[in-house]
PDB file of C-alpha atoms in Angstrom:
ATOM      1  CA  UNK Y   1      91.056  80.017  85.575  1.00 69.00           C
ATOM      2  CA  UNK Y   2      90.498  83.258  83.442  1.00 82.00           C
ATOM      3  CA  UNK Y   3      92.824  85.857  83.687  1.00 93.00           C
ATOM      4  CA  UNK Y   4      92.409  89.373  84.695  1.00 96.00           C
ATOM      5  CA  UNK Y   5      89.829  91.286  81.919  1.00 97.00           C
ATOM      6  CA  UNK Y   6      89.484  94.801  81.814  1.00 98.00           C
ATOM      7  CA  UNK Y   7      87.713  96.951  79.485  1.00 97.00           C
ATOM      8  CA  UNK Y   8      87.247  98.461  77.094  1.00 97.00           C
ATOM      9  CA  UNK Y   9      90.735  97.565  75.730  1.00 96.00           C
ATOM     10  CA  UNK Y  10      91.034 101.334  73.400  1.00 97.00           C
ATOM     11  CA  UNK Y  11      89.327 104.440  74.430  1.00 97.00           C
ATOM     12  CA  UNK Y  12      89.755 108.007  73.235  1.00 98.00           C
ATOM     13  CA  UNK Y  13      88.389 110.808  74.800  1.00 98.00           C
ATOM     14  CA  UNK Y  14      88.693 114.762  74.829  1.00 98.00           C
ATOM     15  CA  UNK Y  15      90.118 117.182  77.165  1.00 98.00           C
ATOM     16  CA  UNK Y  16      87.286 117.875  80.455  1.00 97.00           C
ATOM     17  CA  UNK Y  17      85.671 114.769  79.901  1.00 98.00           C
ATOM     18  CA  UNK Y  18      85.296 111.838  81.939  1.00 98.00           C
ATOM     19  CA  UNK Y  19      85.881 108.097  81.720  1.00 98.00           C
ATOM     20  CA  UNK Y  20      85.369 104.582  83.643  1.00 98.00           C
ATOM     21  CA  UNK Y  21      87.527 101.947  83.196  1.00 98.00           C
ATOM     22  CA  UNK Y  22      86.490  98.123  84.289  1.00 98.00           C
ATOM     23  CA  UNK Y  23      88.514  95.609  85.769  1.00 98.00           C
ATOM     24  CA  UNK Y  24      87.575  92.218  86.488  1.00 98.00           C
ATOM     25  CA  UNK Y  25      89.713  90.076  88.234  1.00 96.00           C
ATOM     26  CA  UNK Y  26      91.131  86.417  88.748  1.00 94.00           C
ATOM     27  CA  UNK Y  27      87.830  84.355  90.106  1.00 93.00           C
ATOM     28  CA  UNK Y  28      88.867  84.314  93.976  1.00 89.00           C
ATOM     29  CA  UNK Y  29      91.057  86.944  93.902  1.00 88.00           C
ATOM     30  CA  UNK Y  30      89.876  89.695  96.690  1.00 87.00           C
ATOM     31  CA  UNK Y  31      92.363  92.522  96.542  1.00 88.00           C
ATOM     32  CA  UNK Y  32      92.737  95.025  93.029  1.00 93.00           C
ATOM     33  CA  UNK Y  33      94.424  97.625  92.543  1.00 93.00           C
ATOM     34  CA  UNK Y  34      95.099 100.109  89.776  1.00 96.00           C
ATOM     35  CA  UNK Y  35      98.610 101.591  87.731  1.00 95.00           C
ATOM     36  CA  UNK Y  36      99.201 104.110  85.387  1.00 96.00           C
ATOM     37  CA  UNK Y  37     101.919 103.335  82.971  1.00 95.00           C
ATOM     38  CA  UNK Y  38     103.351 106.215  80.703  1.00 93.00           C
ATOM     39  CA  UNK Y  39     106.537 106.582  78.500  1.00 88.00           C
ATOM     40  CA  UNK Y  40     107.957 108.693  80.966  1.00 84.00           C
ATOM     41  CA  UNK Y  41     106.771 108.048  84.074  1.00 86.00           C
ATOM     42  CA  UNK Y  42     107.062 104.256  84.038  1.00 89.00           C
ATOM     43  CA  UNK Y  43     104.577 102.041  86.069  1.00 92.00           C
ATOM     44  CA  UNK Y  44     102.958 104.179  88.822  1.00 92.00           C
ATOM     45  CA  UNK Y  45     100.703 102.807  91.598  1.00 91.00           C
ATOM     46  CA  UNK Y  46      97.588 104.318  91.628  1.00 94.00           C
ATOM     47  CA  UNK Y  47      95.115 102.534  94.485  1.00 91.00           C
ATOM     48  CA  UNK Y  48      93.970  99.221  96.098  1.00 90.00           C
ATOM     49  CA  UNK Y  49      90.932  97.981  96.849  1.00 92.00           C
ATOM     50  CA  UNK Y  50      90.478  94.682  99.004  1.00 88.00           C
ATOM     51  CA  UNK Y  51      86.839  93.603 100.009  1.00 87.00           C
ATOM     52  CA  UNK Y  52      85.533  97.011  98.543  1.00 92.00           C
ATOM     53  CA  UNK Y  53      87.583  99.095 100.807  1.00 91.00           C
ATOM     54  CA  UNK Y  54      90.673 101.270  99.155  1.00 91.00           C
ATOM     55  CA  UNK Y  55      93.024 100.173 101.307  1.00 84.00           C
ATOM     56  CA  UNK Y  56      96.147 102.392  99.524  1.00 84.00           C
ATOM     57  CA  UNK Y  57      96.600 105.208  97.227  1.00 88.00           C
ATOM     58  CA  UNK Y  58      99.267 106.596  95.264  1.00 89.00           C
ATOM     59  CA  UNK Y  59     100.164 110.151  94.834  1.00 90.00           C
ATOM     60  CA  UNK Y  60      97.407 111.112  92.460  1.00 95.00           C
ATOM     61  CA  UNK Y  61      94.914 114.110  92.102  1.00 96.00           C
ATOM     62  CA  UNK Y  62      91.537 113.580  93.140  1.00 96.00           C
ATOM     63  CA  UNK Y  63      90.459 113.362  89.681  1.00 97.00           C
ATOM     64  CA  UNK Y  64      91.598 109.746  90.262  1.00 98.00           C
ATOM     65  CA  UNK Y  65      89.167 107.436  92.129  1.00 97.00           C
ATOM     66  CA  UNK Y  66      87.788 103.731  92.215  1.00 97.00           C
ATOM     67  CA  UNK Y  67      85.814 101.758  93.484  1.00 97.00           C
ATOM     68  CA  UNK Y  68      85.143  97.659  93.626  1.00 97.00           C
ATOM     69  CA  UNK Y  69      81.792  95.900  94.055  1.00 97.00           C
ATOM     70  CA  UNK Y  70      81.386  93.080  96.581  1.00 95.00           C
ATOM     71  CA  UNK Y  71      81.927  90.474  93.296  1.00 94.00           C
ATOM     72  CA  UNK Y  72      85.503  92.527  93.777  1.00 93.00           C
ATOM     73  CA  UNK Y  73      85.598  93.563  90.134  1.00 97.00           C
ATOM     74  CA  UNK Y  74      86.883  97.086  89.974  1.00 98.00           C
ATOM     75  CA  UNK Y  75      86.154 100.601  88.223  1.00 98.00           C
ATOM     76  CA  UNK Y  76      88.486 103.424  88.006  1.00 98.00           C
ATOM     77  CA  UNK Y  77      87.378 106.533  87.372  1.00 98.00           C
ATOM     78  CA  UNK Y  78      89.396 109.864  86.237  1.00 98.00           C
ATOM     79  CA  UNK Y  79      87.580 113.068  85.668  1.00 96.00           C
ATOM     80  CA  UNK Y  80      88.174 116.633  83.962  1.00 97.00           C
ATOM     81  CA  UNK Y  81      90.686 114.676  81.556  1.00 98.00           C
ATOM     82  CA  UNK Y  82      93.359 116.421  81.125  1.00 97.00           C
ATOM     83  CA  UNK Y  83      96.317 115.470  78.325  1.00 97.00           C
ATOM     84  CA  UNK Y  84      98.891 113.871  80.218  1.00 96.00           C
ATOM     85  CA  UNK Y  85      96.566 111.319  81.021  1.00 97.00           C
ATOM     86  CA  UNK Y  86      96.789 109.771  77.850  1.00 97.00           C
ATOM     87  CA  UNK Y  87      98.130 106.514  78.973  1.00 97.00           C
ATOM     88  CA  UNK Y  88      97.861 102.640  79.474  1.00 97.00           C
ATOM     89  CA  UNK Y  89      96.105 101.522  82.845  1.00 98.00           C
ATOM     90  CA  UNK Y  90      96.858  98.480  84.565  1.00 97.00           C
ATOM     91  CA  UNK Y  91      94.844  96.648  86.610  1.00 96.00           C
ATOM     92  CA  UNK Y  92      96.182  93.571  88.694  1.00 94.00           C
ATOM     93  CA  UNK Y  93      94.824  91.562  91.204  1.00 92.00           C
ATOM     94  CA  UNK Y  94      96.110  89.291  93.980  1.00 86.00           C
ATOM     95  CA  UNK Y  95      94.549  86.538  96.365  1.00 76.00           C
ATOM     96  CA  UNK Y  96      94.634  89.451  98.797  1.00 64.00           C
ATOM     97  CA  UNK Y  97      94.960  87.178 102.151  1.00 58.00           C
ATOM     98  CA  UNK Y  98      98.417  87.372 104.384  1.00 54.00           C
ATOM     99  CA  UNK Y  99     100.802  84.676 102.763  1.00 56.00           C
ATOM    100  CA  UNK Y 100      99.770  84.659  99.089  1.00 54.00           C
ATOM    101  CA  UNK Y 101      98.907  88.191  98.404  1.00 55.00           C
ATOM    102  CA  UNK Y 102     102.293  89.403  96.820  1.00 73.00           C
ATOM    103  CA  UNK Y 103     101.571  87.612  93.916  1.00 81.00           C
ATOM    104  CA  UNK Y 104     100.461  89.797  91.525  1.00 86.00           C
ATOM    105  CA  UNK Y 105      98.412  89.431  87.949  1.00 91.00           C
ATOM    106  CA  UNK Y 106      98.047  91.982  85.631  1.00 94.00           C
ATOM    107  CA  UNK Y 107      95.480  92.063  82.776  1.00 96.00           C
ATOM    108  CA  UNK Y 108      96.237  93.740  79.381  1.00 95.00           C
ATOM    109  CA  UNK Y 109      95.411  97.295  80.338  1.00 97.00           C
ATOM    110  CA  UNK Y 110      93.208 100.048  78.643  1.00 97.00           C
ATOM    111  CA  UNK Y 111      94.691 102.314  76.353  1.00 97.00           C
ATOM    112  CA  UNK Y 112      93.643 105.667  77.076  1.00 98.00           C
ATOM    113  CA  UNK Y 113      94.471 108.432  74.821  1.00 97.00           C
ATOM    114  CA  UNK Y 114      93.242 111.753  75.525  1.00 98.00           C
ATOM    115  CA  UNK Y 115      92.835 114.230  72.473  1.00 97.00           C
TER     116      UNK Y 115
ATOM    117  CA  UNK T   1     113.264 106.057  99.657  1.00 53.00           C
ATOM    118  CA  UNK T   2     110.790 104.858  97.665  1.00 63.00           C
ATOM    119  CA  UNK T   3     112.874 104.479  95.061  1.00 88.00           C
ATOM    120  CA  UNK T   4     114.105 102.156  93.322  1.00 94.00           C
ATOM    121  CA  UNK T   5     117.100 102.452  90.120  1.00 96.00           C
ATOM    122  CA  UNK T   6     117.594 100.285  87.283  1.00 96.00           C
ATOM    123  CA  UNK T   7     119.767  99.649  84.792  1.00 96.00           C
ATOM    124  CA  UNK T   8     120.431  99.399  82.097  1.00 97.00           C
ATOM    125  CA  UNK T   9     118.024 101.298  80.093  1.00 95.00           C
ATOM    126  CA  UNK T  10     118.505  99.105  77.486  1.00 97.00           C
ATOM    127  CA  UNK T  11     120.220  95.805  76.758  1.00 97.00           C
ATOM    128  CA  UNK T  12     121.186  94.385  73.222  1.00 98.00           C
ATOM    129  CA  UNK T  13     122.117  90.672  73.740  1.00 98.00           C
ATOM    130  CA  UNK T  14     123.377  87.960  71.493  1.00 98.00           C
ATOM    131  CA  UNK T  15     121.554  84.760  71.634  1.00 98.00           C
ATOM    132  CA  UNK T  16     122.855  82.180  73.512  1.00 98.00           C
ATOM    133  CA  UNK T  17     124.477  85.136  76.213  1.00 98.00           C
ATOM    134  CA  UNK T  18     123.549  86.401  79.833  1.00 98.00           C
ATOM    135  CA  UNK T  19     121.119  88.918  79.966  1.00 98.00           C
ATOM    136  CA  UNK T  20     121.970  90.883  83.355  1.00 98.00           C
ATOM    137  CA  UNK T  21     119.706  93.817  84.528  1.00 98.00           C
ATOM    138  CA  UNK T  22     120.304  95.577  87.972  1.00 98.00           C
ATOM    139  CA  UNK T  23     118.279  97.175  90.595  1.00 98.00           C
ATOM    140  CA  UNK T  24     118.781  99.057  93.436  1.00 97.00           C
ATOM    141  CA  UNK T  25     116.603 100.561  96.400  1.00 96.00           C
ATOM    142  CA  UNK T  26     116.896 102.686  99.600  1.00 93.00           C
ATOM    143  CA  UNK T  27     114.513 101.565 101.893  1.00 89.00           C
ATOM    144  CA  UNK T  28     115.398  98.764 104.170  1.00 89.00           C
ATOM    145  CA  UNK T  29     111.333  97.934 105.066  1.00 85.00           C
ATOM    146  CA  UNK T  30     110.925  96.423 101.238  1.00 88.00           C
ATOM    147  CA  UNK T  31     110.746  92.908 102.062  1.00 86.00           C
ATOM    148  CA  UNK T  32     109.423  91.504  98.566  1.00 88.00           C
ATOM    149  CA  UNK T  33     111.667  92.085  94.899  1.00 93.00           C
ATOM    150  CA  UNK T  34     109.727  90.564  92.270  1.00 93.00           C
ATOM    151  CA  UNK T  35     110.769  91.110  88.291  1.00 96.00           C
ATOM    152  CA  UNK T  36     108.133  91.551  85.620  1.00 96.00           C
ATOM    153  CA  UNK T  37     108.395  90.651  82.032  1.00 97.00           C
ATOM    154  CA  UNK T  38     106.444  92.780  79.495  1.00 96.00           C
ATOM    155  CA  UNK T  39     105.714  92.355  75.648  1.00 95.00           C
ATOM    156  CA  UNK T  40     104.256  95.283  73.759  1.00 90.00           C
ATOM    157  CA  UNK T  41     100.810  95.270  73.978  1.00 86.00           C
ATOM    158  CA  UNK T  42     100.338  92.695  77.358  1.00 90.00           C
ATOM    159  CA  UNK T  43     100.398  93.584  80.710  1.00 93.00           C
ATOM    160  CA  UNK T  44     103.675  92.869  82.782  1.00 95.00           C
ATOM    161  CA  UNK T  45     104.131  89.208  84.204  1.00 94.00           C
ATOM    162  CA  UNK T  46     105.503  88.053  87.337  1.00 91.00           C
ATOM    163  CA  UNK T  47     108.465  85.965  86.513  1.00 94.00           C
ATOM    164  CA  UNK T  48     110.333  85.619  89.615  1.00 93.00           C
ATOM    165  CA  UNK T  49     110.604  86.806  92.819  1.00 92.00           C
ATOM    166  CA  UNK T  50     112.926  86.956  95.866  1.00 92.00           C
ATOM    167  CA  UNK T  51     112.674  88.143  99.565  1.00 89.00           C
ATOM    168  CA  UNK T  52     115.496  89.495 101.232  1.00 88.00           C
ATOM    169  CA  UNK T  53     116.520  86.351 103.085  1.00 89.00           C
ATOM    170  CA  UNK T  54     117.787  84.384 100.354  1.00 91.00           C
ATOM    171  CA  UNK T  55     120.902  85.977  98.191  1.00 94.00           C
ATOM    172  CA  UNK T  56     120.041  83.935  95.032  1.00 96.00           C
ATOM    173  CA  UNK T  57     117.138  82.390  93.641  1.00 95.00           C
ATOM    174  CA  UNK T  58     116.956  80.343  90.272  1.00 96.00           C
ATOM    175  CA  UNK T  59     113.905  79.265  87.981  1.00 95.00           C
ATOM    176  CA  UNK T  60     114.663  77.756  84.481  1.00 96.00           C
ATOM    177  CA  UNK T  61     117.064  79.952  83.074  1.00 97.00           C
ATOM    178  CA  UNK T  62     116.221  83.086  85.252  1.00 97.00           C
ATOM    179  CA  UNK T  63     118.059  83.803  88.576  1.00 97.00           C
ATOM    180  CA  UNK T  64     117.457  86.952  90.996  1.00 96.00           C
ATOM    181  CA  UNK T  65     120.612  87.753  92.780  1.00 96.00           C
ATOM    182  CA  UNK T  66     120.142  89.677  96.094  1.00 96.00           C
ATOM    183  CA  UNK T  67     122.566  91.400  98.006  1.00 95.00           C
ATOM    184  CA  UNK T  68     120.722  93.222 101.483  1.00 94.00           C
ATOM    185  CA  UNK T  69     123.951  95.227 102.615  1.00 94.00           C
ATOM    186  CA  UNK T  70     124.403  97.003  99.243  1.00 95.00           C
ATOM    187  CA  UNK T  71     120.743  97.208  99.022  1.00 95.00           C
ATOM    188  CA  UNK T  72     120.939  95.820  95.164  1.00 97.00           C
ATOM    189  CA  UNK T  73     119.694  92.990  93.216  1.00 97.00           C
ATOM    190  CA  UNK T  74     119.930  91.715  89.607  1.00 98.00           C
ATOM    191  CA  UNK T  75     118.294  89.515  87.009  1.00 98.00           C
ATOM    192  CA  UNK T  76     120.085  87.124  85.188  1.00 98.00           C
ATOM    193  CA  UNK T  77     118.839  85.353  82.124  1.00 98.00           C
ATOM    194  CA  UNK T  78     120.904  82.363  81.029  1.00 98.00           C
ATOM    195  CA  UNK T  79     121.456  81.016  77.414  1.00 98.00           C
ATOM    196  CA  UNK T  80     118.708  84.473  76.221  1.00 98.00           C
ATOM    197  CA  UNK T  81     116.792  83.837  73.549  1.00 98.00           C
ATOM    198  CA  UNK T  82     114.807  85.992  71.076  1.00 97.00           C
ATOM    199  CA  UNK T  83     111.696  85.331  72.463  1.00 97.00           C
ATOM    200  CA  UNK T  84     113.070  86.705  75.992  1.00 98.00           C
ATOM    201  CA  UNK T  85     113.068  89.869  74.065  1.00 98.00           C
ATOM    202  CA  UNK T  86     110.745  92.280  76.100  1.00 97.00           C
ATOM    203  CA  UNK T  87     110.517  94.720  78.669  1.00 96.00           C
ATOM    204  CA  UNK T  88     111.821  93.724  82.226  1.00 98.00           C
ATOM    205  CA  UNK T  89     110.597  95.186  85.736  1.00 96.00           C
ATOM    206  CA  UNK T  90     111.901  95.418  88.701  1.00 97.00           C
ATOM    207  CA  UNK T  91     109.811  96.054  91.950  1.00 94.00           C
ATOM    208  CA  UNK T  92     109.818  96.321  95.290  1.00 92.00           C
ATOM    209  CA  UNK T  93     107.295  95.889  97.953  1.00 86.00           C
ATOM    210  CA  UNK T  94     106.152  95.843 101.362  1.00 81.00           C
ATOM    211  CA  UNK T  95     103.746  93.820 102.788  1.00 70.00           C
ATOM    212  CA  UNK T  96     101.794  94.870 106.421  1.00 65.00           C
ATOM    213  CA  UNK T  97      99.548  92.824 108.340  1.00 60.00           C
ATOM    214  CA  UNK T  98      96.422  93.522 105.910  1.00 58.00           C
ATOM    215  CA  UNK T  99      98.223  93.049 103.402  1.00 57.00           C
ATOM    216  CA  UNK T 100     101.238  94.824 100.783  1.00 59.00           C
ATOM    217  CA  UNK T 101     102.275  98.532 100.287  1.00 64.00           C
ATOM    218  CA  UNK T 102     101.887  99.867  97.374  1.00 70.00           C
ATOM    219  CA  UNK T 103     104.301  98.729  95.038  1.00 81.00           C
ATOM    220  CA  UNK T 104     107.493 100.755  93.784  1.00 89.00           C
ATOM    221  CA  UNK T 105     108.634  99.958  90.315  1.00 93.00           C
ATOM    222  CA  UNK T 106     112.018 100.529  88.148  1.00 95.00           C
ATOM    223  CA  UNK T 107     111.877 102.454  85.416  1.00 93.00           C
ATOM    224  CA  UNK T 108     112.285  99.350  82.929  1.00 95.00           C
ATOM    225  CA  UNK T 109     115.243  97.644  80.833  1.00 97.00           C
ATOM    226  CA  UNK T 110     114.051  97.309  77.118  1.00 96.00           C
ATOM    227  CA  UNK T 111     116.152  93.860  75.880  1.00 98.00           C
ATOM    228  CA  UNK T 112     116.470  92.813  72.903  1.00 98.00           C
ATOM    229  CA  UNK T 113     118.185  89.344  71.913  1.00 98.00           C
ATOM    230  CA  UNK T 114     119.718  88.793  68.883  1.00 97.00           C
ATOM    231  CA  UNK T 115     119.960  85.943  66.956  1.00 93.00           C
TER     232      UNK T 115
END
């Protein structure tokens, strides 16, 4: 089986603009959800999606937001960029069903560095 | 209590030693403690995982040590190598009837195995 794809892999932007990241994940896999990873902050949870319903969020501004399509891959969206979010985002993905669904996969991430 | 502390920061090990990297958590209703490894430029990787009715668990030359009253576990790499050089993860979780929590993570242990 593939692994978990997201794009685009490298992405600069500037200050008040917007971006969309895109997560695809493991064929079969149902629930997705989203980190932030940062130097000092570590790994943070962002959300989850499962059958194209966020089903848990982190403690993130608004500016943060996602969404999955009934396929279940995933976008993330963060508006009105602001500096610290220069950072690498995670996406990982899980079976999503009760038994199996701590199991975790993360793809490579997307480097996002805001100028 | 959604914490969880590890340590150390930092690990320089010689090759052929133990590796040993601790975590520790506050609240009781985590019932998953899975470790990631993480090369520069990857996404983290589930290497092994415990739940907190089992004190020890071994895989290869990893073992998760788990103790529930002190509310701490530990990684142990046997016989490290310098490929085991990397970033390691701790996590902990908590799963509900639809599914897991979002997931808390340590702040990471940077090792680095010398030959």
């Amino acid at each position: 089986k593939a692994g978990v794809t997201q794009t685009p892999r490298y992405l600069i932007k500037t200050r008040g603009q917007q971006v969309t990241l895109s997560c695809s994940p493991i064929s079969g896999h149902r629930s997705v959800s989203w980190y932030q990873q940062t130097p000092g902050q570590g790994l943070q949870f962002l959300f989850e999606y499962f059958s194209e319903t966020q089903r848990n969020k982190g403690n993130f501004p608004g500016r943060f937001s996602g969404r999955q399509f009934s396929n279940s891959r995933s976008e993330m969206n963060v508006s009105t960029l602001e500096l610290g979010d220069s950072a690498l985002y995670l996406c990982a993905s899980t079976e999503g069903w009760k038994g199996r669904y701590y199991e975790q996969y993360f793809g490579p991430g997307t480097r996002l560095t805001v100028t | 209590q959604q914490q969880v502390k590890q340590s150390p920061q930092s690990l320089i090990v010689q090759k052929g030693g133990i590796s040993i990297i601790n975590c520790a958590y506050e609240n009781t209703a985590f019932d998953y403690f899975p470790w990631y490894q993480q090369f520069p430029g990857k996404g983290p990787a589930l290497l092994i995982a415990i739940r907190p009715d089992v004190s020890e668990k071994k895989e290869g030359r990893f073992t998760i040590s788990f103790n529930k009253s002190a509310k701490q576990f530990s990684l142990h790499i046997m016989d490290s190598q310098p490929g085991d050089s990397a970033t390691y993860f701790c996590a902990a979780m908590r799963g509900d009837s639809g599914g897991y929590q979002k997931v808390t993570f340590g702040t990471g242990t940077k090792l680095q195995v010398i030959p």
